[in-house]
XYZ file of C-alpha atoms in Angstrom:
672
model
C 8.350 -28.719 -20.614
C 11.014 -28.099 -18.217
C 12.558 -30.695 -15.886
C 13.753 -28.443 -13.169
C 13.114 -24.555 -12.548
C 14.681 -22.390 -9.924
C 12.481 -20.022 -7.823
C 14.344 -16.772 -7.105
C 12.022 -15.670 -4.492
C 10.774 -16.486 -1.044
C 7.737 -16.911 1.194
C 3.973 -17.471 -0.106
C 4.853 -16.961 -3.760
C 7.734 -19.582 -3.705
C 5.321 -22.180 -2.138
C 2.541 -21.174 -4.732
C 5.151 -21.896 -7.542
C 6.302 -25.237 -6.055
C 2.688 -26.379 -5.644
C 1.858 -25.979 -9.379
C 5.476 -27.534 -10.310
C 4.713 -30.512 -7.997
C 1.347 -30.958 -9.991
C 3.299 -30.673 -13.385
C 6.150 -33.055 -12.377
C 8.653 -30.213 -12.547
C 11.321 -30.311 -10.008
C 12.214 -27.121 -8.054
C 15.340 -25.509 -6.596
C 14.694 -22.554 -4.006
C 17.429 -20.055 -3.130
C 17.264 -18.688 0.513
C 18.843 -16.239 2.793
C 19.860 -16.624 6.325
C 16.345 -15.432 7.654
C 14.681 -18.108 5.456
C 16.898 -21.095 6.359
C 14.012 -22.888 8.027
C 11.156 -21.709 5.758
C 8.331 -23.645 4.550
C 9.514 -23.005 0.863
C 12.894 -24.341 1.641
C 11.141 -27.486 3.143
C 9.006 -28.107 0.214
C 11.575 -27.517 -2.658
C 13.543 -30.594 -4.137
C 16.774 -28.509 -3.730
C 18.009 -25.448 -2.053
C 20.785 -23.070 -2.428
C 21.929 -20.526 0.312
C 22.512 -17.151 -0.959
C 23.496 -14.780 1.777
C 22.465 -12.594 4.743
C 18.900 -11.603 5.531
C 18.866 -8.070 3.758
C 17.425 -8.591 0.258
C 20.121 -6.290 -1.149
C 22.632 -8.944 -0.129
C 20.476 -12.051 -1.289
C 17.529 -12.069 -3.302
C 18.392 -8.840 -5.166
C 22.072 -10.079 -6.072
C 21.722 -11.168 -9.964
C 25.153 -12.998 -9.681
C 24.175 -15.093 -6.707
C 20.822 -16.092 -8.600
C 22.729 -17.110 -12.008
C 25.322 -19.148 -10.008
C 22.728 -21.066 -8.239
C 21.170 -21.879 -11.571
C 24.387 -23.062 -12.898
C 25.200 -25.073 -9.828
C 21.827 -27.032 -9.776
C 21.273 -27.358 -13.484
C 18.048 -25.728 -13.400
C 16.801 -24.914 -17.042
C 14.639 -21.763 -16.148
C 13.965 -19.137 -13.357
C 10.622 -18.117 -12.082
C 11.070 -14.667 -10.393
C 7.649 -14.698 -8.561
C 6.861 -11.020 -7.708
C 8.823 -8.271 -6.071
C 12.675 -8.556 -6.080
C 14.124 -9.195 -9.474
C 10.848 -9.936 -11.090
C 10.697 -6.725 -13.176
C 14.481 -6.085 -13.504
C 15.209 -5.905 -17.092
C 19.001 -6.453 -16.225
C 18.084 -9.779 -14.746
C 16.038 -11.068 -17.695
C 18.482 -10.037 -20.050
C 21.358 -11.698 -18.088
C 19.244 -14.766 -17.996
C 19.068 -14.611 -21.848
C 22.767 -14.219 -22.110
C 23.417 -17.100 -20.128
C 21.179 -19.342 -22.035
C 18.751 -19.570 -19.086
C 14.984 -19.314 -19.645
C 13.195 -16.456 -17.749
C 9.820 -17.424 -16.776
C 8.358 -13.854 -17.354
C 8.015 -11.601 -20.373
C 11.045 -10.881 -22.831
C 13.559 -8.215 -21.837
C 12.043 -5.659 -24.368
C 8.623 -5.883 -23.059
C 9.978 -5.472 -19.444
C 11.839 -2.374 -20.520
C 8.844 -0.823 -22.452
C 6.268 -1.459 -19.786
C 8.005 -2.472 -16.422
C 9.391 0.970 -16.083
C 6.662 3.470 -15.050
C 8.016 6.356 -16.863
C 8.909 4.341 -19.814
C 5.400 2.638 -19.908
C 3.506 5.912 -19.906
C 5.635 7.140 -22.847
C 4.777 3.861 -24.719
C 1.147 3.843 -23.761
C 0.622 7.576 -24.839
C 2.396 6.795 -28.149
C -0.015 4.035 -28.629
C -3.002 6.302 -28.185
C -3.927 4.889 -24.759
C -5.640 7.238 -22.348
C -3.240 8.220 -19.562
C -3.498 10.170 -16.257
C -2.166 13.759 -16.514
C 1.214 14.010 -15.026
C 4.937 14.644 -15.334
C 6.532 12.049 -17.444
C 10.339 12.585 -16.894
C 12.947 12.417 -14.110
C 12.625 14.883 -11.194
C 15.874 16.504 -10.092
C 14.994 17.372 -6.386
C 12.419 18.413 -3.849
C 12.115 21.979 -5.140
C 11.613 20.480 -8.786
C 9.031 18.174 -7.322
C 7.176 21.098 -5.647
C 7.194 23.045 -9.036
C 5.929 20.167 -11.022
C 3.138 19.202 -8.360
C 1.759 22.989 -8.683
C 1.690 22.593 -12.471
C -0.265 19.433 -12.256
C -2.653 20.899 -9.613
C -2.994 19.090 -6.166
C -3.575 16.487 -5.028
C -0.746 14.578 -6.805
C 0.719 11.239 -6.493
C 4.562 10.924 -5.821
C 5.513 7.491 -7.232
C 8.736 5.492 -7.639
C 9.442 4.558 -11.179
C 10.532 1.094 -10.248
C 7.862 0.697 -7.552
C 5.494 -1.982 -6.679
C 3.538 -3.674 -3.897
C 2.587 -0.261 -2.446
C 6.021 0.632 -1.845
C 7.330 4.113 -2.780
C 4.092 5.841 -2.972
C 2.704 9.224 -1.359
C -0.184 11.241 -2.051
C 0.511 15.032 -1.720
C -2.298 17.638 -1.009
C -0.138 20.772 -0.818
C 3.438 21.730 -0.991
C 4.318 20.742 2.482
C 3.221 17.111 1.897
C 5.554 17.052 -1.251
C 8.405 18.382 0.832
C 8.044 15.607 3.244
C 6.998 12.929 0.739
C 9.436 13.348 -2.114
C 12.497 12.434 -0.126
C 10.649 9.677 1.827
C 9.606 8.122 -1.570
C 13.010 8.505 -3.090
C 14.709 6.780 0.137
C 11.985 4.019 -0.068
C 12.614 3.504 -3.901
C 16.351 3.069 -3.389
C 16.150 0.847 -0.469
C 13.516 -1.509 -1.968
C 14.275 -1.340 -5.589
C 17.773 0.242 -5.890
C 16.349 2.862 -8.192
C 15.465 6.244 -6.847
C 13.746 7.762 -9.891
C 10.425 9.400 -9.258
C 7.574 10.733 -11.189
C 4.470 12.658 -10.323
C 0.981 12.436 -11.536
C -2.501 13.802 -10.963
C -4.205 12.049 -8.177
C -7.757 11.531 -9.345
C -10.368 12.129 -6.514
C -12.808 9.091 -5.763
C -10.874 6.787 -7.912
C -11.192 2.975 -8.381
C -8.368 0.810 -9.117
C -9.109 -1.680 -11.747
C -6.679 -4.130 -13.541
C -6.779 -6.467 -16.383
C -4.986 -9.690 -16.271
C -3.375 -10.373 -19.513
C -1.506 -13.607 -20.932
C 0.571 -13.827 -24.037
C 2.630 -16.513 -25.640
C 5.585 -16.359 -27.872
C 3.361 -16.947 -31.080
C 1.923 -13.643 -30.967
C -1.327 -14.633 -29.129
C -2.617 -12.517 -26.270
C -5.795 -12.744 -24.284
C -7.205 -11.051 -21.246
C -8.597 -12.837 -18.317
C -11.003 -10.148 -17.342
C -10.602 -7.721 -14.417
C -9.767 -7.307 -10.864
C -10.859 -4.581 -8.588
C -8.221 -3.435 -6.077
C -9.873 -0.324 -4.625
C -9.585 -1.396 -1.021
C -5.946 0.164 -0.211
C -4.199 1.369 2.626
C -1.259 3.584 2.060
C -1.442 2.695 -1.653
C -0.980 -1.068 -0.741
C -3.749 -3.391 -1.784
C -5.751 -5.112 1.104
C -8.654 -6.574 -0.386
C -9.025 -7.626 -4.046
C -12.100 -9.007 -5.938
C -12.860 -10.240 -9.481
C -14.788 -9.582 -11.380
C -15.437 -5.704 -10.538
C -18.760 -4.623 -9.347
C -18.206 -1.333 -11.192
C -17.951 -2.719 -14.801
C -20.751 -3.411 -17.322
C -19.857 -5.520 -20.275
C -19.100 -2.691 -22.628
C -16.682 -1.185 -20.468
C -15.055 -4.477 -19.413
C -14.714 -5.235 -23.200
C -13.178 -2.054 -23.888
C -10.886 -2.012 -21.162
C -9.804 -5.694 -21.999
C -9.262 -4.808 -25.654
C -7.159 -1.858 -24.576
C -4.998 -3.934 -22.302
C -4.379 -6.586 -25.189
C -3.606 -3.823 -27.647
C -1.005 -2.556 -25.410
C 0.309 -5.888 -24.701
C 0.554 -6.734 -28.320
C 2.414 -3.468 -29.091
C 5.331 -4.338 -26.920
C 5.213 -8.246 -28.044
C 4.279 -9.315 -24.472
C 4.694 -13.022 -23.824
C 3.805 -14.033 -20.287
C 1.287 -13.213 -17.567
C 1.022 -9.536 -16.793
C -1.342 -6.938 -15.498
C -2.539 -3.677 -17.103
C -3.712 -1.244 -14.322
C -6.159 1.465 -14.746
C -7.866 4.149 -12.546
C -11.504 4.327 -13.114
C -14.343 6.797 -12.482
C -17.162 5.462 -10.252
C -19.271 8.051 -11.810
C -18.951 7.609 -15.676
C -16.677 4.397 -15.965
C -14.049 6.393 -17.888
C -10.676 4.830 -17.236
C -7.141 5.814 -17.515
C -3.875 3.745 -17.888
C -1.768 3.685 -14.725
C 0.931 1.084 -15.320
C 1.866 -2.381 -16.347
C 3.247 -4.922 -14.007
C 5.176 -7.243 -16.226
C 4.898 -10.172 -13.751
C 2.638 -12.257 -11.801
C 0.488 -10.166 -9.569
C 0.121 -10.923 -5.683
C -3.854 -10.922 -6.331
C -3.728 -13.440 -9.237
C -5.594 -16.161 -7.382
C -8.908 -14.271 -7.792
C -8.567 -14.321 -11.612
C -7.900 -18.112 -11.463
C -10.691 -18.539 -9.225
C -13.147 -17.000 -11.872
C -11.612 -18.541 -14.894
C -10.556 -21.919 -13.818
C -6.889 -21.413 -15.082
C -3.646 -21.674 -13.247
C -1.442 -18.673 -14.203
C 1.668 -20.148 -12.922
C 1.099 -23.246 -15.142
C 0.523 -20.858 -18.110
C 3.659 -19.034 -17.424
C 5.654 -22.219 -17.407
C 4.013 -23.419 -20.619
C 4.468 -20.122 -22.497
C 8.318 -20.008 -21.395
C 8.808 -23.505 -22.527
C 7.622 -22.467 -26.220
C 3.882 -23.584 -26.013
C 1.158 -21.717 -27.541
C -1.892 -20.763 -25.749
C -4.366 -23.474 -25.859
C -7.513 -21.188 -25.867
C -8.634 -18.063 -27.395
C -10.543 -14.993 -25.989
C -13.791 -16.426 -27.114
C -13.163 -19.626 -24.866
C -12.837 -17.591 -21.565
C -15.896 -16.468 -19.522
C -16.489 -15.216 -15.857
C -17.674 -17.905 -13.425
C -18.955 -16.712 -10.220
C -17.130 -14.209 -7.846
C -14.015 -14.201 -5.824
C -12.706 -12.157 -2.974
C -9.226 -12.085 -1.591
C -7.906 -10.708 1.679
C -4.180 -9.981 2.345
C -3.535 -11.259 5.844
C -0.683 -8.780 7.163
C 1.582 -8.907 10.264
C 0.363 -5.553 11.594
C -1.544 -4.166 14.396
C -4.804 -2.520 13.069
C -5.589 -0.888 16.385
C -2.221 1.065 16.231
C -2.668 2.529 12.820
C -1.654 -0.736 11.158
C 1.936 -0.482 12.326
C 4.135 -3.623 11.346
C 4.305 -6.518 14.023
C 7.122 -8.833 13.939
C 7.796 -12.047 15.805
C 7.093 -15.731 16.200
C 3.632 -17.339 15.079
C 3.084 -19.126 18.496
C -0.189 -20.161 17.028
C -1.149 -20.327 13.244
C -4.621 -22.127 12.470
C -5.705 -21.147 9.065
C -9.114 -21.911 7.613
C -9.989 -25.235 6.319
C -9.401 -25.313 2.427
C -11.476 -26.886 -0.248
C -14.690 -27.060 -2.224
C -17.594 -26.794 0.023
C -20.386 -26.949 -2.589
C -21.953 -23.438 -2.168
C -18.253 -21.823 -2.007
C -14.611 -22.479 -2.032
C -11.894 -21.464 0.373
C -8.080 -21.239 -0.626
C -5.329 -19.915 1.501
C -1.970 -19.218 -0.202
C 0.645 -19.130 2.622
C 4.240 -19.407 3.068
C 4.476 -19.939 6.780
C 3.602 -22.553 9.355
C 3.295 -22.419 13.203
C 6.385 -21.615 14.731
C 7.711 -19.540 11.836
C 9.190 -16.083 12.551
C 7.719 -12.973 10.566
C 11.045 -11.079 9.817
C 11.501 -7.296 9.834
C 13.450 -7.718 6.569
C 10.836 -8.604 4.250
C 7.111 -7.751 3.360
C 4.619 -8.222 6.256
C 2.133 -10.376 4.343
C 1.465 -13.603 6.086
C -1.087 -15.150 3.492
C -3.755 -14.499 1.019
C -7.414 -15.912 1.849
C -9.496 -16.505 -1.279
C -13.074 -17.408 -1.213
C -15.281 -18.166 -4.313
C -19.055 -18.308 -4.658
C -21.659 -17.853 -7.425
C -22.542 -14.258 -6.418
C -20.508 -11.424 -4.713
C -22.444 -11.286 -1.430
C -22.039 -15.051 -1.010
C -18.248 -14.730 -1.649
C -18.162 -11.936 0.941
C -19.897 -14.025 3.456
C -17.719 -17.111 2.772
C -14.768 -14.700 3.328
C -16.239 -13.372 6.527
C -16.710 -16.929 7.912
C -13.388 -18.006 6.829
C -11.750 -14.984 8.574
C -13.660 -16.049 11.745
C -11.717 -19.248 11.869
C -8.438 -17.885 11.004
C -6.494 -17.789 14.301
C -2.996 -16.283 14.865
C -1.108 -15.678 18.197
C 2.455 -14.308 18.853
C 2.090 -11.282 16.494
C -0.694 -8.749 15.735
C -2.661 -9.281 12.455
C -5.061 -7.516 10.490
C -7.715 -10.043 10.449
C -10.133 -8.055 12.827
C -10.025 -5.141 10.263
C -10.718 -7.483 7.318
C -13.777 -9.178 9.106
C -15.041 -5.678 10.060
C -14.933 -4.800 6.289
C -16.730 -7.802 5.037
C -19.781 -6.777 7.385
C -19.650 -2.965 6.381
C -22.557 -1.661 4.333
C -20.809 0.341 1.796
C -18.410 -2.490 0.918
C -21.374 -4.895 0.505
C -22.990 -2.395 -1.833
C -19.746 -2.241 -4.055
C -19.771 1.544 -3.918
C -16.052 1.677 -3.001
C -12.967 3.877 -4.041
C -9.473 3.776 -3.275
C -10.209 6.178 -0.375
C -12.634 3.762 1.100
C -10.415 3.027 4.281
C -9.748 6.542 4.955
C -13.429 7.540 4.425
C -15.016 4.785 6.556
C -12.204 4.719 9.371
C -11.048 8.371 9.459
C -9.931 7.941 13.083
C -8.331 4.681 12.360
C -9.635 1.141 13.256
C -10.878 0.744 16.863
C -12.819 -2.437 16.126
C -16.274 -3.099 14.865
C -19.305 -2.000 16.805
C -20.732 -4.257 19.168
C -24.156 -4.482 17.666
C -27.108 -6.113 19.241
C -26.446 -9.365 17.548
C -22.693 -9.497 18.325
C -23.623 -8.575 22.004
C -26.071 -11.310 22.403
C -23.706 -13.826 20.816
C -20.861 -12.926 23.132
C -23.151 -13.027 26.122
C -24.280 -16.532 25.210
C -20.900 -17.786 24.473
C -19.477 -16.368 27.680
C -22.118 -17.994 29.669
C -21.379 -21.337 28.005
C -17.571 -21.041 28.360
C -18.082 -20.141 32.094
C -20.365 -23.077 32.736
C -18.080 -25.403 30.835
C -15.223 -24.371 32.939
C -17.108 -24.766 36.225
C -17.954 -28.190 35.223
C -14.528 -29.058 34.814
C -13.710 -27.460 38.173
C -16.121 -29.670 39.788
C -14.320 -32.751 38.707
C -11.193 -31.782 40.370
C -10.729 -33.779 43.551
C -8.743 -32.978 46.711
C -9.711 -29.232 46.700
C -9.413 -27.251 50.121
C -12.892 -25.888 49.831
C -15.937 -27.866 48.760
C -17.493 -27.631 45.312
C -20.192 -25.460 44.860
C -23.373 -26.102 42.933
C -23.370 -24.432 39.551
C -25.916 -21.449 39.573
C -28.329 -20.664 36.813
C -28.673 -16.944 37.378
C -25.667 -14.846 36.195
C -24.618 -11.391 35.381
C -22.384 -10.945 32.014
C -20.389 -7.667 31.940
C -19.289 -6.727 28.367
C -17.409 -3.537 28.049
C -18.708 -2.020 31.200
C -22.464 -2.864 30.565
C -24.044 -5.642 32.825
C -26.684 -7.979 31.316
C -28.427 -10.181 33.697
C -29.361 -13.587 32.448
C -30.619 -17.103 33.145
C -28.373 -20.039 31.903
C -29.859 -23.601 31.149
C -27.204 -26.029 30.300
C -28.224 -28.723 27.554
C -26.446 -31.686 26.259
C -24.925 -29.897 23.314
C -24.704 -26.235 24.516
C -26.782 -23.750 26.637
C -30.076 -21.852 26.539
C -29.630 -18.305 27.704
C -32.596 -16.125 28.652
C -31.824 -12.395 29.104
C -33.695 -9.901 31.551
C -35.632 -8.516 28.613
C -37.028 -11.886 27.815
C -34.855 -12.368 24.684
C -33.080 -15.680 24.368
C -30.337 -17.350 22.563
C -29.463 -21.018 21.970
C -25.958 -21.911 21.612
C -24.818 -25.253 20.319
C -21.270 -25.809 20.686
C -18.603 -28.610 21.415
C -16.493 -26.173 23.306
C -14.266 -27.660 25.910
C -11.714 -25.762 28.277
C -8.444 -25.320 26.298
C -9.966 -24.570 22.979
C -8.984 -21.104 21.290
C -11.625 -21.147 18.720
C -15.507 -21.631 19.631
C -17.435 -22.830 16.759
C -21.218 -23.880 16.939
C -24.704 -22.800 15.818
C -26.716 -20.035 17.242
C -30.420 -19.551 17.304
C -32.202 -16.238 18.611
C -35.277 -15.043 16.938
C -34.973 -12.329 14.386
C -31.237 -12.369 14.843
C -29.809 -15.734 14.492
C -31.586 -18.363 12.338
C -29.571 -21.634 13.495
C -26.450 -19.720 11.953
C -23.051 -21.182 12.189
C -20.507 -19.019 14.077
C -16.844 -19.137 14.992
C -15.624 -16.923 18.000
C -11.866 -16.555 18.860
C -11.505 -16.986 22.600
C -8.625 -15.955 24.865
C -8.594 -16.511 28.671
C -7.646 -13.461 30.747
C -6.881 -13.060 34.426
C -10.265 -11.711 34.934
C -12.807 -12.786 32.303
C -12.518 -14.003 28.604
C -11.619 -11.976 25.427
C -13.690 -12.718 22.473
C -13.388 -11.760 18.760
C -16.158 -11.990 16.228
C -16.414 -10.196 12.755
C -13.992 -7.510 13.797
C -15.478 -6.756 17.162
C -13.362 -7.414 20.344
C -14.724 -7.440 23.994
C -13.830 -8.590 27.348
C -16.602 -10.604 29.038
C -16.979 -11.275 32.580
C -19.506 -13.802 33.935
C -20.251 -13.261 37.713
C -22.688 -13.875 40.232
C -25.171 -11.174 40.837
C -23.512 -10.209 44.107
C -20.173 -10.293 42.461
C -21.358 -8.085 39.740
C -22.767 -5.667 42.008
C -19.510 -5.429 43.744
C -17.409 -5.190 40.772
C -19.539 -2.275 39.340
C -18.275 -0.332 42.455
C -14.613 -0.843 41.458
C -12.847 2.284 40.194
C -11.823 2.326 36.375
C -8.104 2.414 35.848
C -6.808 5.364 34.412
C -4.332 5.094 31.652
C -0.828 6.625 32.173
C -0.330 9.800 30.096
C 2.524 9.001 27.522
C 2.166 12.070 25.155
C 5.242 13.384 26.619
C 7.299 10.470 25.164
C 7.750 9.827 21.591
C 8.063 5.998 21.369
C 8.720 3.809 18.242
C 5.432 1.699 17.623
C 7.310 -0.925 15.922
C 10.804 -2.611 15.801
C 12.860 -1.042 13.174
C 15.969 1.069 12.011
C 15.947 4.679 12.740
C 16.458 6.573 9.389
C 16.524 9.848 10.896
C 15.650 12.079 13.946
C 14.158 15.216 12.808
C 14.605 17.322 16.206
C 17.122 18.262 18.502
C 17.169 18.904 22.288
C 15.817 22.388 23.260
C 13.744 22.639 20.102
C 10.054 23.808 20.419
C 7.661 21.593 18.461
C 3.996 21.354 17.468
C 1.425 18.728 17.414
C 1.751 16.589 14.322
C 5.282 17.665 13.537
C 7.453 15.097 12.223
C 9.949 13.775 15.035
C 11.514 10.786 13.608
C 11.601 8.340 10.592
C 11.654 4.438 11.461
C 12.001 1.940 8.667
C 10.432 -1.606 9.015
C 9.438 -4.175 6.581
C 10.798 -2.124 3.656
C 8.307 0.853 4.578
C 9.424 4.181 6.020
C 7.210 5.319 8.976
C 7.072 8.924 10.087
C 6.580 9.364 13.875
C 4.826 12.645 14.722
C 4.378 14.515 18.027
C 1.073 14.140 19.784
C 1.272 17.398 21.502
C 2.949 20.801 21.579
C 6.260 20.783 23.693
C 9.892 21.263 24.020
C 12.400 18.408 23.142
C 14.113 17.597 26.465
C 16.065 14.459 25.682
C 16.950 12.493 22.452
C 17.582 9.051 23.267
C 18.442 7.388 19.829
C 20.117 8.637 16.691
C 20.095 7.611 12.853
C 21.168 4.199 12.337
C 20.032 2.710 15.674
C 17.855 -0.338 15.985
C 14.873 0.217 18.259
C 12.323 -2.164 19.791
C 8.513 -1.798 19.826
C 7.522 0.959 22.480
C 11.150 2.017 23.033
C 11.415 5.658 23.854
C 13.351 7.692 21.166
C 12.356 11.232 22.405
C 10.971 13.106 25.492
C 9.086 16.252 25.500
C 8.946 18.788 28.353
């Protein structure tokens, strides 16, 4: 086994590798850019080496700097993590040439399988079922349109060197290809330094299922069963699980055998993933690609098999043979993983950057009926940078059954509190409660199908309304109790009332409140009641406790996120968000007479929805445009975002040009 390895990566995956190395007694070296100088990974590693400015093209993607860091520190091997150089055959070969062990597959396997175009040729030659498409380079946009028409719409435009959801567009007609092809090519060049593109048939109602494989340098290859990654947005995975609710034992065995056969055909000798698109109707499946690296979602495979994949990669790279055979492996329970992203789900999931003013993840550990794991590379006070992927952490829950794992995930999401930036936790929590997801009847179009108008928050069901009303009353009573203890006030203390009106999103709920030693008993005008037991005290941002309401809550634990507002309180629970105002009956009567504030009309202004770099401005002053027409392209967190007009109009003013840095909500173009 190695004495010291270098981690050629950053963030969550670097921290993940360090944790396993610490357990194994292997020392670690971390490389870091200017943006990561004070990162968690840098703090945890045994040694650190500075490699340059924040842009990855000037730091993490520069092979010479990585090799120099290895030599400087005397590390014996390099773990590339995922992304960056992890699938660059040039890097793996350079390591071999320099006498450095690459903790990953051999250069031949990376070349044969890591490149999307080459992998399809290899798979086809091996008799693996492949999705219909154009296997070959594409000259330009016109050529892309011709190919797409030959294949038949819809098609997927995909970067050959892509990964992590970057460099992918689905086109439903020629116009989509004309817009999407140059965007994908630009993303591919910027993110991977390789602008080759291929096009394949996009299968309607598909399911994304992948097989985790593991090989050694002695010819042994096994699979660790499947993961389902069908919950995707913009072709980027959001929620993953293992095993898949689609597969039966026969399909699982067939898919696993095909993945192993393909891996053996290229002499694969590390952890890798063979991805398939499967039909939910007949369970037929087609090879998509092979990722010749550790996958982001590997923890769910670890959760159901009990194996540490990073440990296995280190052992294989050091020359050890696998200590188990396929017959030794079995599926134990179910695991769900949610990717916590720095993005605003209420604004079409646009990237959100800034400092983590508050970062309180769920408690990790084995809780008997379930387990919770949170893989993160950040701490409270860290900054989410525009230069890298927006993922904050990966929240994993395990339980004996799928529904129990989903319920554990929902409960863990409830206790995950982040402030300072926007996050997608409300959306993830809403999915955990959604009937179709819980049934397992999902496809890669799930988000588009279930949230066609975008995410506006989960509905305020009777259950959630009752909980928020009860919690709101308890919070208000606790604050009044505290106020009553303040001495020296100009006005005398008023006795705490028992009759109140709670206003939730414009609806008024008269109720009677009785404070108890451990919480409150609330009776609604209808006669329904709810008992809240909670140790909440003013200053808390998370309200935890137990609720009981006949037929709704049966002494059920809850965690509600709380934020004080100038008027009332803001609560979040299971993806639902609401402003709650607790008032006296007279105050509520007067409040109801106040006019609603009318939102300003901003449709004449094209604003940047996120901080980023203007790639291009597609219009000029005086130009007539139609609603939905592309106005600008803004790049942030390695993704290019097309900004479109919300109305017809005439361009009266262009405020920014290509290359300009823009802030969130900065006006770029004005319409007349």
